[in-house]
Short mmCIF file of C-alpha atoms and ligand atoms in Angstrom, two decimals:
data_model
loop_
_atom_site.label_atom_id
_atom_site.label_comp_id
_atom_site.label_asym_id
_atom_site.label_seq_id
_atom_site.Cartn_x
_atom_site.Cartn_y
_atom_site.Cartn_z
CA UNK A 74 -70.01 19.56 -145.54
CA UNK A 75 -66.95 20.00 -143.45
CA UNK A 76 -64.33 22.85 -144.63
CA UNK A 77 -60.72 21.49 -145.52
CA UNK A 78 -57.58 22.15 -143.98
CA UNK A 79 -54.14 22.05 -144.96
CA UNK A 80 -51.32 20.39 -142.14
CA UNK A 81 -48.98 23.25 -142.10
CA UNK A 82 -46.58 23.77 -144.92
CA UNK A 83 -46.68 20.02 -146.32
CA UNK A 84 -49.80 20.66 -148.67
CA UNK A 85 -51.45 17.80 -147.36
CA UNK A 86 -55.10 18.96 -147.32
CA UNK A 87 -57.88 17.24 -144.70
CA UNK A 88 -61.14 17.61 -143.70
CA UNK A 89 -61.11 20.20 -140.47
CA UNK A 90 -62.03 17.01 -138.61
CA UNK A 91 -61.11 13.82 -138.99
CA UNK A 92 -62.02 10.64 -137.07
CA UNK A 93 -59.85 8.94 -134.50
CA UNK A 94 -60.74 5.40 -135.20
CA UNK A 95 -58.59 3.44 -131.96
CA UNK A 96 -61.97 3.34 -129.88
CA UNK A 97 -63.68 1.41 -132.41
CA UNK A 98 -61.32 -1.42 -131.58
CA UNK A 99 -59.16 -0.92 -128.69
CA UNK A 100 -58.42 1.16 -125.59
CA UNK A 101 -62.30 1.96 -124.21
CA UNK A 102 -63.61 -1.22 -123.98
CA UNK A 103 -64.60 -4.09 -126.26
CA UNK A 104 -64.15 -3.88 -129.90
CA UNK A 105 -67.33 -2.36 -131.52
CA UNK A 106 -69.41 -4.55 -133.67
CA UNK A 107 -67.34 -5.27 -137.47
CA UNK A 108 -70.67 -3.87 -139.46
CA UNK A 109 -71.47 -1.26 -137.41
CA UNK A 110 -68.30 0.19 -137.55
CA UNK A 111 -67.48 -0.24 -141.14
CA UNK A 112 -71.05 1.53 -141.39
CA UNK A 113 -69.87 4.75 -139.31
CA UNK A 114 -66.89 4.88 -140.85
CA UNK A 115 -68.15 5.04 -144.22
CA UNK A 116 -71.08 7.66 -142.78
CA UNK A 117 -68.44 9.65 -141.82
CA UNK A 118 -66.69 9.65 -145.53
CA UNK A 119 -70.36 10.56 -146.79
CA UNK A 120 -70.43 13.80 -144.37
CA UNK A 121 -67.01 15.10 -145.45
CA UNK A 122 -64.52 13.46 -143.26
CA UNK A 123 -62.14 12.74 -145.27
CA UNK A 124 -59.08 12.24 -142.56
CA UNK A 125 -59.23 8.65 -140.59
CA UNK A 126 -57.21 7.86 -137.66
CA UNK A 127 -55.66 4.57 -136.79
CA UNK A 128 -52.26 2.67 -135.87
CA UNK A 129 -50.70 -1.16 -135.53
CA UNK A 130 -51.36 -1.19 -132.25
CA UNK A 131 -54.89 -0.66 -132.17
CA UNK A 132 -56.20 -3.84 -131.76
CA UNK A 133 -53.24 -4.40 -132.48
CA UNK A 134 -53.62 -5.03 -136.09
CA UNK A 135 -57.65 -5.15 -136.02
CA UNK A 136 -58.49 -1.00 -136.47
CA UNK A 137 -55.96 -1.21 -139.16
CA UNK A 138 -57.75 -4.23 -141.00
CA UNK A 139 -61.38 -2.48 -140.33
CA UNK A 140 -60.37 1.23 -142.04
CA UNK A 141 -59.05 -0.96 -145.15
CA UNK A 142 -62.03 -2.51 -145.09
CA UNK A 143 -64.27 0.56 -144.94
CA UNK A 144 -62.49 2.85 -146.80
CA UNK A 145 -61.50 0.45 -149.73
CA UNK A 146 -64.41 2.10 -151.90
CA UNK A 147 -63.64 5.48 -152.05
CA UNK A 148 -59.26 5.05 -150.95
CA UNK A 149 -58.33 7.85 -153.49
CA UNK A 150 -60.60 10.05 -151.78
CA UNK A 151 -58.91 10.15 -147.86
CA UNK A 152 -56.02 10.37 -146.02
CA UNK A 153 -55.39 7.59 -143.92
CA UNK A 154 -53.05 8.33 -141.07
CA UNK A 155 -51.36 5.23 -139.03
CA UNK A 156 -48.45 4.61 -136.42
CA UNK A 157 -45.43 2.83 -136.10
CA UNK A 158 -43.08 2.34 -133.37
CA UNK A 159 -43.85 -0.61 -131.04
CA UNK A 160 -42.36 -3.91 -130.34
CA UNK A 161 -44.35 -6.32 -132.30
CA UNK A 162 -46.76 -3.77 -132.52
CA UNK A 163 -48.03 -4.04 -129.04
CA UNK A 164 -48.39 -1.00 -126.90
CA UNK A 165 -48.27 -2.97 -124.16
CA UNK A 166 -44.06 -4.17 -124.66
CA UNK A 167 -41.50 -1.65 -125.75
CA UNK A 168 -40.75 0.92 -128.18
CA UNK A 169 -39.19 0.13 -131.83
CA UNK A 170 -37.92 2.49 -134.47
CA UNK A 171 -35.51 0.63 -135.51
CA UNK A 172 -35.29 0.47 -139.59
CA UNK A 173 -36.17 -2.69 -140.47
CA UNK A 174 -39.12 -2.71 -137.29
CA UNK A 175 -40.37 0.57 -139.45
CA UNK A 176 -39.82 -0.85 -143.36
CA UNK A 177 -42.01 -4.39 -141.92
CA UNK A 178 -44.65 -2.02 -139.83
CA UNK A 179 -44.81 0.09 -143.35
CA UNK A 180 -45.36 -3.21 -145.80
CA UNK A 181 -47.79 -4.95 -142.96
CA UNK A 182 -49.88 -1.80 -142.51
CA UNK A 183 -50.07 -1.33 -145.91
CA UNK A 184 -51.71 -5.27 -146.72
CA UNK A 185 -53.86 -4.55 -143.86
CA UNK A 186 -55.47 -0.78 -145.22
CA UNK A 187 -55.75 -2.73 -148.17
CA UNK A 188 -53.51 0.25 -149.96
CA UNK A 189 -49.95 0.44 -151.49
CA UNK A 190 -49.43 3.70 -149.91
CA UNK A 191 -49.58 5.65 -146.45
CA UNK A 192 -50.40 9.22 -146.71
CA UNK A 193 -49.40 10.37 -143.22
CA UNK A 194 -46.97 7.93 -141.10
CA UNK A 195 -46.26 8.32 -137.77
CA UNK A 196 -43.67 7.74 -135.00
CA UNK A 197 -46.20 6.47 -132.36
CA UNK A 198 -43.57 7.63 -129.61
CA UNK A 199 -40.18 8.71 -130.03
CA UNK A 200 -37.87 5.92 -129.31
CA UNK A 201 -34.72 6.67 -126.95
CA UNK A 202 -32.53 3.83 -128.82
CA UNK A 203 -33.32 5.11 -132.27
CA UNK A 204 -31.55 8.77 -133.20
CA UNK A 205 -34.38 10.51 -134.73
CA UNK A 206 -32.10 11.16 -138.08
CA UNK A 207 -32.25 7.84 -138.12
CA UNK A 208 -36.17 7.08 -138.32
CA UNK A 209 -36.09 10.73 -140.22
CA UNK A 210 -34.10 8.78 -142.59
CA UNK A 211 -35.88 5.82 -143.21
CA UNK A 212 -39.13 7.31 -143.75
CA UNK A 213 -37.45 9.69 -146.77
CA UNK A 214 -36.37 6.72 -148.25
CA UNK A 215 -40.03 5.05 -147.68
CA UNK A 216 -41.24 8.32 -149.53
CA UNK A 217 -38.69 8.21 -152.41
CA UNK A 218 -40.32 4.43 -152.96
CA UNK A 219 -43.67 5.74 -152.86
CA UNK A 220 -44.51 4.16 -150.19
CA UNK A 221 -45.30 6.91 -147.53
CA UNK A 222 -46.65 10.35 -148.48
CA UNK A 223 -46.06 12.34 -145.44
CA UNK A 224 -44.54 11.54 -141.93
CA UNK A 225 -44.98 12.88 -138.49
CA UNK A 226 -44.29 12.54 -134.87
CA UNK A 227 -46.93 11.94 -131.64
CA UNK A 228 -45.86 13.34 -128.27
CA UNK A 229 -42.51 14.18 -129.48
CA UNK A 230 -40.50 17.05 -127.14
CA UNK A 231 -39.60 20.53 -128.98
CA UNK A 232 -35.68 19.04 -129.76
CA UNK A 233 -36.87 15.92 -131.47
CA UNK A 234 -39.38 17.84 -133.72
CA UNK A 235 -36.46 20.36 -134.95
CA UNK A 236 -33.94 17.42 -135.46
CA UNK A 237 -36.48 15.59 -137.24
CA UNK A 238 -37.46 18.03 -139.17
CA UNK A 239 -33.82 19.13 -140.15
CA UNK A 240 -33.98 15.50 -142.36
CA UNK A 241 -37.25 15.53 -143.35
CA UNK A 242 -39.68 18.00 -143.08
CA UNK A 243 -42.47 16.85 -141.23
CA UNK A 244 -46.18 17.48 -141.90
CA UNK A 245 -48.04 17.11 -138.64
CA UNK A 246 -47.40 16.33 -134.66
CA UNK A 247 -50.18 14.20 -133.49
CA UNK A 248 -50.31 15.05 -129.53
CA UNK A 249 -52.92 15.15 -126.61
CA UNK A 250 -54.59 18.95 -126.54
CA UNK A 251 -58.16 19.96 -125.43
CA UNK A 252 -59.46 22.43 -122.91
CA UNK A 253 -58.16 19.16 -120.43
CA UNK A 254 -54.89 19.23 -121.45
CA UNK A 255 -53.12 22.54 -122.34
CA UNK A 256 -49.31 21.88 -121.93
CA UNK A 257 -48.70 21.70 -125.53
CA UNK A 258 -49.46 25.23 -125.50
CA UNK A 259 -46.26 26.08 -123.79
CA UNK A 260 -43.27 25.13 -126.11
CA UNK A 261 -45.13 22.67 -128.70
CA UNK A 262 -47.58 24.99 -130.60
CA UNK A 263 -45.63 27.85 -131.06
CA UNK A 264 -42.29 25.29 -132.30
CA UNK A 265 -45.03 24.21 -135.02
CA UNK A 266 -45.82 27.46 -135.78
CA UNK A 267 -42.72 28.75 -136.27
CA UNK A 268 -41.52 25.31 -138.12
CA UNK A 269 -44.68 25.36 -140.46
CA UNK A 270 -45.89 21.59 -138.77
CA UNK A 271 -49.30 20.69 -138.73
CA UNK A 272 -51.13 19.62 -135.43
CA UNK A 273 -53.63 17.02 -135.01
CA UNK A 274 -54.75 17.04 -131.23
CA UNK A 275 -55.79 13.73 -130.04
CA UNK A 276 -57.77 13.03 -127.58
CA UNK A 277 -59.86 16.39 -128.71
CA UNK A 278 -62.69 15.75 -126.03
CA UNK A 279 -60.76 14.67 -123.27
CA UNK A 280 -61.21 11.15 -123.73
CA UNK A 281 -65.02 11.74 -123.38
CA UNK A 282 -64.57 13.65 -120.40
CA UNK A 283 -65.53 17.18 -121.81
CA UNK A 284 -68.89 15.87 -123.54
CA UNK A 285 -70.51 16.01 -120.28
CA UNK A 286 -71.07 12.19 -120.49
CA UNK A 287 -69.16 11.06 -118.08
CA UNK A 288 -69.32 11.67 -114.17
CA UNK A 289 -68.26 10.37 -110.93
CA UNK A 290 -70.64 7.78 -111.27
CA UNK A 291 -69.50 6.65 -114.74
CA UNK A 292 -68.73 2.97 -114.50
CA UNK A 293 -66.05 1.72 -117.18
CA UNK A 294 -66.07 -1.74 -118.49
CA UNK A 295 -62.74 -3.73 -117.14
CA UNK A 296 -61.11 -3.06 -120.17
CA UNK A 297 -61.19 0.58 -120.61
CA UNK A 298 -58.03 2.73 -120.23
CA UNK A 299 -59.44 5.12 -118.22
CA UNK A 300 -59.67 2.57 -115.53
CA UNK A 301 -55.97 3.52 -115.22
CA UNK A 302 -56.02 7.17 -115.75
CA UNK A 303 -55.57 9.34 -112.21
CA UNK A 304 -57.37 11.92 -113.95
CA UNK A 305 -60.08 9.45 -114.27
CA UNK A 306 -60.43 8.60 -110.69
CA UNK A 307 -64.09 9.03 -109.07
CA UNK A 308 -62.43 11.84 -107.00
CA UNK A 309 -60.90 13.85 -110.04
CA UNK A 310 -63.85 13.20 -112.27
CA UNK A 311 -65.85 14.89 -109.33
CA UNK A 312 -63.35 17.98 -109.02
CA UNK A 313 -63.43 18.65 -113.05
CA UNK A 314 -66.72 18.54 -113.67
CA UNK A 315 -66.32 22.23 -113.40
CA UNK A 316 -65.03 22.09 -116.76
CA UNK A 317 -67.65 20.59 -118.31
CA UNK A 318 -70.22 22.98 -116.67
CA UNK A 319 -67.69 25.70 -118.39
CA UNK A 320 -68.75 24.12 -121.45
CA UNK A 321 -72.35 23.16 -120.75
CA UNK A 322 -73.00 26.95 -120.03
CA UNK A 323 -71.27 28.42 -123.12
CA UNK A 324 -73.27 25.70 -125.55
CA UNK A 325 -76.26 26.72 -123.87
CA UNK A 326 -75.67 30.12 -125.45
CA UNK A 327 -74.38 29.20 -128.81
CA UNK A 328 -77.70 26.41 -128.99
CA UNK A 329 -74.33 23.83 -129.16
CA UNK A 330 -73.27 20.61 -126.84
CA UNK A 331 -70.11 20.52 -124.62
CA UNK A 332 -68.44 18.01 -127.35
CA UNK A 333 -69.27 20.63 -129.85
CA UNK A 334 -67.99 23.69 -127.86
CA UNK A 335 -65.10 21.70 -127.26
CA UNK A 336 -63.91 21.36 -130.68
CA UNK A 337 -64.76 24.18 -131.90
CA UNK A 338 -62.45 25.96 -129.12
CA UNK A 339 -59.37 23.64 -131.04
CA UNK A 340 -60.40 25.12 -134.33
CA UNK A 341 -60.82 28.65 -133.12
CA UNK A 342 -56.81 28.20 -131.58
CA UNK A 343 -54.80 27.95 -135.49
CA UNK A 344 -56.14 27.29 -139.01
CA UNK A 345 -53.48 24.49 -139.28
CA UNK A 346 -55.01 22.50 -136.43
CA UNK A 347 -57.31 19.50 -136.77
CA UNK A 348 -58.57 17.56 -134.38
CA UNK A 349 -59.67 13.57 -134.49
CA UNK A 350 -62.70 12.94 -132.20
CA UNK A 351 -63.75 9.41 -132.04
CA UNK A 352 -66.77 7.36 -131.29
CA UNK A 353 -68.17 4.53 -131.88
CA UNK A 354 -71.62 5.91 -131.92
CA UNK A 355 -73.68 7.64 -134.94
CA UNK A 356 -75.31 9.89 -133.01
CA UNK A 357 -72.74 11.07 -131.98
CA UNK A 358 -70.59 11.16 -135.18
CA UNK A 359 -73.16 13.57 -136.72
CA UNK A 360 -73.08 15.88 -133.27
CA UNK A 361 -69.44 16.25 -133.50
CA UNK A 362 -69.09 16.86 -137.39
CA UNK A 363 -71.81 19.59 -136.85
CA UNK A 364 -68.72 21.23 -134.95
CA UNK A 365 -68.37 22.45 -138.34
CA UNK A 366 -71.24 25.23 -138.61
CA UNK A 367 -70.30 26.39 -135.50
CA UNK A 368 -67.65 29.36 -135.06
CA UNK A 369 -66.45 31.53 -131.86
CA UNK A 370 -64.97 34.63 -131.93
CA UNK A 371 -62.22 35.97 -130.30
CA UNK A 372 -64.36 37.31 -127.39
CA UNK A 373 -65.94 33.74 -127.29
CA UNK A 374 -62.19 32.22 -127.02
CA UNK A 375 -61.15 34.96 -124.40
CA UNK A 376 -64.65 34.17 -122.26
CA UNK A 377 -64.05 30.76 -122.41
CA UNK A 378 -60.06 30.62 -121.15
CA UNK A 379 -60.42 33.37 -118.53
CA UNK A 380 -63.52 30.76 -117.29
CA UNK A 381 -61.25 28.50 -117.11
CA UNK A 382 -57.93 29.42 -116.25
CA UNK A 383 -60.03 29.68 -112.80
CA UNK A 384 -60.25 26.04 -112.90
CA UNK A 385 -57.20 23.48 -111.95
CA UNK A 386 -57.65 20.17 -113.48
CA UNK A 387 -57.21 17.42 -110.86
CA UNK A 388 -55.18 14.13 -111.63
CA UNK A 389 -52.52 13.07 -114.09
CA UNK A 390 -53.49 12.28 -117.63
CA UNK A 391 -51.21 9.15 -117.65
CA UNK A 392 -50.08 6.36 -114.96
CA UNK A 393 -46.38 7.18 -114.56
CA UNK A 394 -45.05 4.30 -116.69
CA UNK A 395 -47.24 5.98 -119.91
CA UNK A 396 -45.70 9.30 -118.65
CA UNK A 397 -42.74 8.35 -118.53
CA UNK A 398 -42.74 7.80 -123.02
CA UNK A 399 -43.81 11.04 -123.52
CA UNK A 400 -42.05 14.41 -124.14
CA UNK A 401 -38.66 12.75 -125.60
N1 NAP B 704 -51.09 9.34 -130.77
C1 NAP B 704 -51.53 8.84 -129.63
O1 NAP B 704 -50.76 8.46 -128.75
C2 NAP B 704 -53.01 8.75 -129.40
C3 NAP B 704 -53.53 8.56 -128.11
C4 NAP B 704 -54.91 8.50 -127.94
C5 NAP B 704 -55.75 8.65 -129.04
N2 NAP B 704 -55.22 8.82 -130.29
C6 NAP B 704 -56.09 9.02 -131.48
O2 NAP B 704 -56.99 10.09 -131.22
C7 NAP B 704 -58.34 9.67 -131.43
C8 NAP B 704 -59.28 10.39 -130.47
O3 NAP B 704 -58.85 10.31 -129.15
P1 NAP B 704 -59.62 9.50 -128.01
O4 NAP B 704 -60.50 8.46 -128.64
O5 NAP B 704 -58.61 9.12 -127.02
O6 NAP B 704 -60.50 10.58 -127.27
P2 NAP B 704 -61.69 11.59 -127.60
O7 NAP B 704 -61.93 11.68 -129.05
O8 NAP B 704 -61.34 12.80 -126.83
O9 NAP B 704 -62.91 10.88 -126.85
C9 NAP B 704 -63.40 9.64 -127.23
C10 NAP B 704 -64.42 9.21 -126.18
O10 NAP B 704 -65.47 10.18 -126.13
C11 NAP B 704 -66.73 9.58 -126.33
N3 NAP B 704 -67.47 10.53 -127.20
C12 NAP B 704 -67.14 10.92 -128.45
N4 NAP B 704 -68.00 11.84 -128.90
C13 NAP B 704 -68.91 12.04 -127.92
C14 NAP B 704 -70.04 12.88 -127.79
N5 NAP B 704 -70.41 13.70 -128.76
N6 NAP B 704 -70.75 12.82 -126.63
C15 NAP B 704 -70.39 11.98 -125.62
N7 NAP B 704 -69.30 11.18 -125.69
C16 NAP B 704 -68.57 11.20 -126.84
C17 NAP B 704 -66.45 8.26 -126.97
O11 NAP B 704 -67.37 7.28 -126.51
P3 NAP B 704 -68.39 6.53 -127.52
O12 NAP B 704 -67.56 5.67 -128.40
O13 NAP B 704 -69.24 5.75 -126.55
O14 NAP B 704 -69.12 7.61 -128.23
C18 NAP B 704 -65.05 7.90 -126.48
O15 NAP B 704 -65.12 7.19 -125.26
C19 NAP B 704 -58.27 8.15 -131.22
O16 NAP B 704 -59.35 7.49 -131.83
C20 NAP B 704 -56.93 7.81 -131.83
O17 NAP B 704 -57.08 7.67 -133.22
C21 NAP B 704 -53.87 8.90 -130.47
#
């Protein structure tokens, strides 16, 4: 079984992994097939996951209506996690914190996860029209009507995490980190730290990248994201494979995979953090929930960044207009 941990000082306990549920309808490629995925999902419930990541805009709507599908069974027994924050809900149009955008996402999202509560609601990204007080506000008075448990931010900058906080505490940050991606180290971690905030890194394997799956003759279907993604060019992908033979060597060792080596570098960082893999493959589930029996050391952690602080990661993780919403 996997351990639990608890988001900072909020109390709200999780499996040390949860599952980042957005791929199984939206963002790398076509939606996964309905039965399949209700099937992983609940596979993943039976192995002690017991934290499940979606949002409205996944799909939009769809990964919303599949968790409350899966999950209805055993509800009591998970936290389900989702996102407000866009224009009608599509990531595609503009941001929206407004109240009443928030108070409709929170009553829609709701019917959809087949619940009367949220346990952990999110600002998707922090909206420049909306003081954060503001959203801080409304979600205290979603909690006072029972309708939202806990609240947190995703890609929020060090300010709007204090502010926010100042109203109502928040429980976790939601925000890219992974051996790939390491600027949250800088300002973000230790803020949470000090704050007592909770961090789910999304995005735990690189988008796929650090499995060792992918390569620079990966071909994506149309749809996929990482179409998009400098960082996913066939140039970059050629220049960071370094990375993943970081990895590759150090699971050799530890009789691990990349993916697992991977996460189990997030878990080694703080106990507080959690990280959301997702996949729309079982296989795969079970290799990345065995993360679980495996631990490094200190030494293992210090090997591992002085390997790759030798290493410069080539590309941009977002097009500029995506890079331009993060960081507020
Ligand atoms: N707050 C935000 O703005 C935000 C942004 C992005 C993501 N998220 C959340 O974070 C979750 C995870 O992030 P993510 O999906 O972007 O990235 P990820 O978990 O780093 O990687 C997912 C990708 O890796 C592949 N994969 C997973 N396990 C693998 C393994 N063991 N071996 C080889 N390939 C593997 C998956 O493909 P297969 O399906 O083919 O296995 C998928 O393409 C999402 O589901 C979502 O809930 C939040």
């Amino acid at each position: 079984m996997i351990p639990k941990r608890i988001l900072g000082n909020s109390g709200l306990e999780v499996s040390a992994l949860g599952l980042g549920c957005m791929g199984l309808s939206f963002g790398y490629g076509p939606a996964a097939n309905k039965h399949e995925a209700i099937a992983l999902i609940r596979t993943a419930f039976d192995a002690g996951v017991t934290f499940f990541d979606t949002a409205e805009c996944y799909g939009p709507f769809t990964n919303e209506e599949l968790l409350g599908e899966a999950l209805a069974p055993f509800r009591e027994q998970v936290v389900i996690a989702t996102k407000f924050g866009f224009q009608d809900g599509d990531s595609k149009k503009g941001l929206d914190s407004s109240p009443s955008r928030m108070r409709a996402v929170a009553e829609a999202s709701m019917k959809r996860l087949k619940t009367d509560y949220i346990d952990l609601f999110y600002q998707h990204r922090v909206d420049p029209n909306i003081p954060i007080e503001e959203v801080a506000g409304t979600i205290q008075d979603l909690i006072k009507e029972g309708k939202v448990k806990h609240w947190g931010l995703s890609e929020a900058g060090v300010e709007t995490i204090r502010k926010a906080h100042t109203v109502q505490p928040v429980a976790a940050l939601q925000s890219e980190y992974s051996l790939f991606f390491r600027e949250t180290e800088k300002e973000i971690i230790p803020t949470l730290e000090e704050l007592g905030i909770g961090f789910v890194p999304f995005s735990p394997l690189g988008k796929g990248f650090l499995t060792g799956a992918i390569d620079e003759t990966t071909k994506f279907d149309t749809t996929d994201f990482r179409n998009i993604v400098p960082r996913f060019s066939e140039e970059n992908r050629k220049a960071n494979q370094a990375l993943v033979d970081l990895l590759r060597s150090i699971a050799i060792d530890k009789d691990a995979t990349p993916a697992q080596i991977a996460l189990a570098w997030l878990l080694a960082q703080k106990p507080w953090i959690v990280p959301i893999p997702g996949t729309t493959k079982l296989h795969r589930l079970h290799e990345n929930i065995g993360t679980a029996t495996i631990s490094l050391s200190a030494g293992d952690v210090q090997q591992i960044d002085t390997a790759a602080s030798k290493i410069s990661i080539q590309g941009a993780r977002y097009p500029e207009a995506l890079q331009n919403r993060v960081g507020k």
